[in-house]
Amino acid sequence: MIRIEHISKRYRMRFGFHEVFQDLSLTIHRGEKIGILGRNGSGKSTLIRLLGGSELPTTGKITRSMSVSWPLALSSAFQGSLTGLDNLHFICRVYGREPAPTVGYVAEFAGLGRFMREPVHSYSAGMRARLAFALSMVIEFDCYLIDEVIAVGDAQFQQRCREELFGRRGDRAMIIVSHMPHIVAEHCERAAILEAGQLSEPLPVAEALDRYAELSQV
Amino acid sequence: MSISTDIRVTSFAESLTIQRRVVYALVLREILTRYGRHGLGFLWLFLEPMLFSVGVLAVWKLFHATHLVLPLAPFTLSGYATVLVWRNTIGRVIAAVEPNRALLHHRNVRVIDLFLARIILELGSTTTSFLVMYGALMALDLAPWPADLSAMLMGWGALSLLSASLALLVGPLATLNDSVERVWHVFSYLFLPASGAFFVVSALPMRLQSIALWVPTVHCVELLRQGIFGRAYHGHYDLGFVFTVCLAVLVPGLYLVRYVQSQVEGE
């Protein structure tokens, strides 16, 4: 379970403080799939970073009794001057996993082959994104954070990503953040709407989509 | 296969294991990003400070008086090596967070780990290069076998501890405010003559001696040299003073590290 209790987050800006949200609460249970709908700039990514623990809330408390992934397929979490293999080793060391058995999987899944031993900055954008996704699959988590959905690679690769994530790991909790309603509709049972610094109660997904559609029209 | 990366249920011992793992991963990563794997690769870790010391030795040899009470080579090396310890350790920690901010997406990677990894790497490389250089001087018959090895190591250890403590204060300050880096550059040059690297306390006039002993690095260098040259060196040192300074900077330093952690923003 992840429990968020009355958190707020504000950033110091040139003009003073920018408060992204106030008094936000949410509970995610094991295996539950929750969508967060919000327009651009509503604070979705900030919420993901707080859930993942890379940033701390200004006030309030977040407790986790399940392991939570880093934001999925995030290519910026890797180092360009290092090779794909180095990045894999780094991730494995940080999360305490033996790297050797995973090398083949990552090279094959990301379709990198010999490029595993080349620096990441020599990769195409597609290769980079595929590596990032493959690395995210190396460590098993109880809960996956998905920020906008994996629009990575060609149709075939996307199909494989979906299998890995929603098929093989279908029993895990997931938090899917998106401004595209159909993605949330496809994978989540419930969804909450982030708007003007407030997060609604999680609603059944159909209801949430209606509410979101209304908001978007205004 | 499920690997728990939970923080709520981790005990202190488990946290320590995670931290060790993370710092180790960061150190290896840092070596690779800085030195790559081509050519001499990570040997530069030791060659860089070594080349510097050799250069300084050569310059001293060229311009300096021929009759000295202390052997020139070990005196210069012990001085210059100590400068490298505090200057590199603190200098490297200043830019520890910015280029690594993306790594903070991995929750187990904390700001303190970024600092620790750089401190460990820098202390490790300067220590190794000092030991290798000193060994080389001994082999060339330019330096004596240390008169008191434990004193020598204690002086070095105290200096390492002091540098690490200072780094944990300067590091977060520099992360919070860019001007700290520029001030540090100026300060580190101005501080050089006062650091104790290039003078002997007992050879100073009395009045200057008491002033010099307010500088914590002086105590470490004195103890180190006493270890090298023996009792005849008349080292002036007070380890209690050095440790007090360490503690006095560590306490606010660690608070600041925690503050930086609460402020840091992912990419």
CSV table of C-alpha atoms in Angstrom, one decimal, chain A residues 24-218:
chain,number,residue,atom,x,y,z
A,24,LEU,CA,-3.7,16.0,-1.5
A,25,SER,CA,-4.5,12.5,-0.2
A,26,LEU,CA,-4.6,9.1,-2.0
A,27,THR,CA,-4.3,5.5,-1.1
A,28,ILE,CA,-3.1,2.8,-3.5
A,29,HIS,CA,-3.5,-0.8,-2.6
A,30,ARG,CA,-1.5,-3.8,-3.7
A,31,GLY,CA,-2.5,-4.8,-7.3
A,32,GLU,CA,-4.7,-1.7,-7.8
A,33,LYS,CA,-4.5,0.2,-11.0
A,34,ILE,CA,-5.3,3.9,-10.7
A,35,GLY,CA,-5.2,6.5,-13.4
A,36,ILE,CA,-4.5,10.1,-12.8
A,37,LEU,CA,-6.0,12.4,-15.4
A,38,GLY,CA,-5.0,16.0,-15.7
A,39,ARG,CA,-4.2,18.5,-18.3
A,40,ASN,CA,-0.7,19.7,-19.1
A,41,GLY,CA,0.8,21.5,-16.2
A,42,SER,CA,-1.7,20.2,-13.7
A,43,GLY,CA,1.1,18.6,-11.6
A,44,LYS,CA,0.9,15.0,-12.8
A,45,SER,CA,4.6,14.5,-13.2
A,46,THR,CA,5.3,16.2,-9.9
A,47,LEU,CA,2.9,13.8,-8.3
A,48,ILE,CA,4.7,10.9,-9.9
A,49,ARG,CA,8.1,12.1,-8.6
A,50,LEU,CA,6.6,12.4,-5.1
A,51,LEU,CA,5.1,8.9,-5.3
A,52,GLY,CA,8.5,7.5,-6.5
A,53,GLY,CA,10.3,9.4,-3.7
A,54,SER,CA,12.8,11.3,-5.8
A,55,GLU,CA,11.3,14.5,-4.4
A,56,LEU,CA,9.8,15.0,-1.0
A,57,PRO,CA,6.5,16.8,-0.2
A,58,THR,CA,6.7,20.2,1.3
A,59,THR,CA,4.2,19.2,4.0
A,60,GLY,CA,2.3,15.9,4.7
A,61,LYS,CA,3.4,12.3,4.7
A,62,ILE,CA,3.9,9.5,2.2
A,63,THR,CA,4.2,5.9,3.5
A,64,ARG,CA,5.0,3.0,1.3
A,65,SER,CA,4.6,-0.6,2.3
A,66,MET,CA,5.3,-1.9,-1.2
A,67,SER,CA,8.2,-1.3,-3.5
A,68,VAL,CA,7.7,1.4,-6.0
A,69,SER,CA,9.5,1.8,-9.4
A,70,TRP,CA,11.1,4.8,-10.8
A,71,PRO,CA,9.0,6.6,-13.4
A,72,LEU,CA,8.9,4.0,-16.2
A,73,ALA,CA,10.9,4.2,-19.4
A,74,LEU,CA,12.4,7.4,-18.2
A,75,SER,CA,15.5,7.8,-20.4
A,76,SER,CA,16.9,10.8,-18.5
A,77,ALA,CA,17.7,8.6,-15.6
A,78,PHE,CA,20.7,7.2,-17.5
A,79,GLN,CA,24.1,8.4,-18.3
A,80,GLY,CA,24.9,9.2,-21.9
A,81,SER,CA,28.7,8.8,-21.7
A,82,LEU,CA,28.2,5.2,-20.4
A,83,THR,CA,27.3,2.2,-22.4
A,84,GLY,CA,24.0,0.4,-22.2
A,85,LEU,CA,25.7,-2.3,-20.3
A,86,ASP,CA,27.2,0.1,-17.8
A,87,ASN,CA,23.8,1.5,-17.2
A,88,LEU,CA,22.4,-1.9,-16.6
A,89,HIS,CA,25.2,-2.7,-14.2
A,90,PHE,CA,24.5,0.5,-12.3
A,91,ILE,CA,20.8,-0.2,-12.0
A,92,CYS,CA,21.5,-3.7,-10.8
A,93,ARG,CA,24.0,-2.6,-8.2
A,94,VAL,CA,21.7,0.1,-6.9
A,95,TYR,CA,18.8,-2.3,-6.5
A,96,GLY,CA,20.9,-5.3,-5.4
A,97,ARG,CA,20.3,-7.6,-8.3
A,98,GLU,CA,22.8,-9.8,-10.0
A,99,PRO,CA,23.4,-8.3,-13.4
A,100,ALA,CA,24.8,-11.3,-15.3
A,101,PRO,CA,21.5,-13.1,-15.9
A,102,THR,CA,19.7,-10.0,-17.1
A,103,VAL,CA,22.2,-8.9,-19.8
A,104,GLY,CA,20.8,-11.2,-22.5
A,105,TYR,CA,17.3,-10.2,-21.7
A,106,VAL,CA,18.0,-6.5,-22.0
A,107,ALA,CA,20.1,-6.7,-25.1
A,108,GLU,CA,17.4,-8.8,-26.8
A,109,PHE,CA,14.4,-6.9,-25.6
A,110,ALA,CA,15.8,-3.5,-26.4
A,111,GLY,CA,17.1,-4.9,-29.7
A,112,LEU,CA,20.6,-3.5,-29.1
A,113,GLY,CA,22.8,-6.4,-29.8
A,114,ARG,CA,26.4,-5.2,-30.0
A,115,PHE,CA,25.3,-1.7,-29.2
A,116,MET,CA,25.1,-2.7,-25.6
A,117,ARG,CA,28.8,-2.0,-25.4
A,118,GLU,CA,28.6,1.4,-27.1
A,119,PRO,CA,28.0,4.7,-25.2
A,120,VAL,CA,24.3,5.6,-24.9
A,121,HIS,CA,24.8,9.0,-26.6
A,122,SER,CA,25.6,7.1,-29.8
A,123,TYR,CA,22.1,5.6,-29.8
A,124,SER,CA,19.1,6.8,-31.7
A,125,ALA,CA,16.2,8.2,-29.8
A,126,GLY,CA,14.3,4.9,-30.4
A,127,MET,CA,17.2,2.8,-29.1
A,128,ARG,CA,17.5,4.9,-26.0
A,129,ALA,CA,13.8,4.6,-25.2
A,130,ARG,CA,13.9,0.9,-25.8
A,131,LEU,CA,16.9,0.5,-23.4
A,132,ALA,CA,15.1,2.6,-20.8
A,133,PHE,CA,12.1,0.4,-21.0
A,134,ALA,CA,14.1,-2.8,-20.9
A,135,LEU,CA,16.0,-1.6,-17.9
A,136,SER,CA,12.8,-0.8,-16.1
A,137,MET,CA,11.8,-4.4,-16.5
A,138,VAL,CA,15.0,-5.7,-14.9
A,139,ILE,CA,14.0,-4.9,-11.4
A,140,GLU,CA,10.7,-6.2,-10.2
A,141,PHE,CA,8.5,-3.8,-8.2
A,142,ASP,CA,5.1,-4.1,-6.5
A,143,CYS,CA,4.0,-0.9,-8.0
A,144,TYR,CA,4.9,0.7,-11.3
A,145,LEU,CA,4.7,4.4,-12.0
A,146,ILE,CA,3.9,5.2,-15.6
A,147,ASP,CA,4.1,8.8,-16.7
A,148,GLU,CA,2.3,9.2,-20.0
A,149,VAL,CA,2.3,5.9,-21.7
A,150,ILE,CA,5.1,4.2,-23.3
A,151,ALA,CA,4.9,5.5,-26.9
A,152,VAL,CA,8.2,3.8,-27.6
A,153,GLY,CA,9.4,2.2,-30.7
A,154,ASP,CA,7.3,0.7,-33.5
A,155,ALA,CA,4.0,-1.1,-33.1
A,156,GLN,CA,5.6,-4.4,-32.6
A,157,PHE,CA,7.8,-3.1,-29.8
A,158,GLN,CA,4.9,-1.4,-28.2
A,159,GLN,CA,3.0,-4.7,-28.2
A,160,ARG,CA,5.9,-6.4,-26.4
A,161,CYS,CA,6.0,-3.6,-23.8
A,162,ARG,CA,2.3,-4.0,-23.2
A,163,GLU,CA,2.8,-7.8,-22.8
A,164,GLU,CA,5.6,-7.3,-20.3
A,165,LEU,CA,3.9,-4.7,-18.3
A,166,PHE,CA,0.2,-5.4,-18.4
A,167,GLY,CA,0.5,-9.1,-19.1
A,168,ARG,CA,3.3,-10.5,-17.1
A,169,ARG,CA,3.0,-7.9,-14.4
A,170,GLY,CA,-0.7,-7.6,-14.5
A,171,ASP,CA,-0.9,-8.4,-10.8
A,172,ARG,CA,1.1,-5.4,-9.7
A,173,ALA,CA,-0.2,-2.0,-8.7
A,174,MET,CA,0.1,0.7,-11.3
A,175,ILE,CA,-0.3,4.4,-11.3
A,176,ILE,CA,-0.8,5.7,-14.8
A,177,VAL,CA,-0.7,9.4,-15.4
A,178,SER,CA,-1.9,10.8,-18.6
A,179,HIS,CA,-3.7,13.5,-20.4
A,180,MET,CA,-5.0,11.0,-22.9
A,181,PRO,CA,-8.2,9.4,-21.5
A,182,HIS,CA,-8.2,6.3,-23.6
A,183,ILE,CA,-5.0,5.0,-22.1
A,184,VAL,CA,-6.4,5.3,-18.6
A,185,ALA,CA,-9.6,3.8,-19.8
A,186,GLU,CA,-7.8,0.8,-21.2
A,187,HIS,CA,-5.8,-0.2,-18.1
A,188,CYS,CA,-7.3,1.3,-14.9
A,189,GLU,CA,-10.3,0.4,-12.8
A,190,ARG,CA,-10.5,3.7,-11.1
A,191,ALA,CA,-9.2,7.2,-11.9
A,192,ALA,CA,-8.8,10.5,-10.2
A,193,ILE,CA,-8.7,13.9,-11.7
A,194,LEU,CA,-5.9,16.4,-10.9
A,195,GLU,CA,-7.2,19.9,-11.5
A,196,ALA,CA,-6.2,23.3,-10.0
A,197,GLY,CA,-4.1,21.8,-7.3
A,198,GLN,CA,-6.8,19.4,-6.1
A,199,LEU,CA,-7.0,15.7,-6.6
A,200,SER,CA,-10.6,14.2,-6.8
A,201,GLU,CA,-11.5,11.0,-5.1
A,202,PRO,CA,-10.7,8.1,-7.3
A,203,LEU,CA,-13.9,7.3,-9.3
A,204,PRO,CA,-14.9,4.4,-11.4
A,205,VAL,CA,-13.1,5.0,-14.6
A,206,ALA,CA,-16.1,5.7,-16.8
A,207,GLU,CA,-17.3,8.3,-14.4
A,208,ALA,CA,-13.9,9.9,-14.2
A,209,LEU,CA,-13.6,10.1,-17.9
A,210,ASP,CA,-16.9,11.9,-18.2
A,211,ARG,CA,-15.9,14.4,-15.5
A,212,TYR,CA,-12.6,14.9,-17.3
A,213,ALA,CA,-14.3,15.4,-20.6
A,214,GLU,CA,-16.5,18.1,-19.1
A,215,LEU,CA,-13.4,19.8,-17.6
A,216,SER,CA,-11.6,19.8,-20.9
A,217,GLN,CA,-14.5,21.4,-22.7
A,218,VAL,CA,-14.7,24.4,-20.4
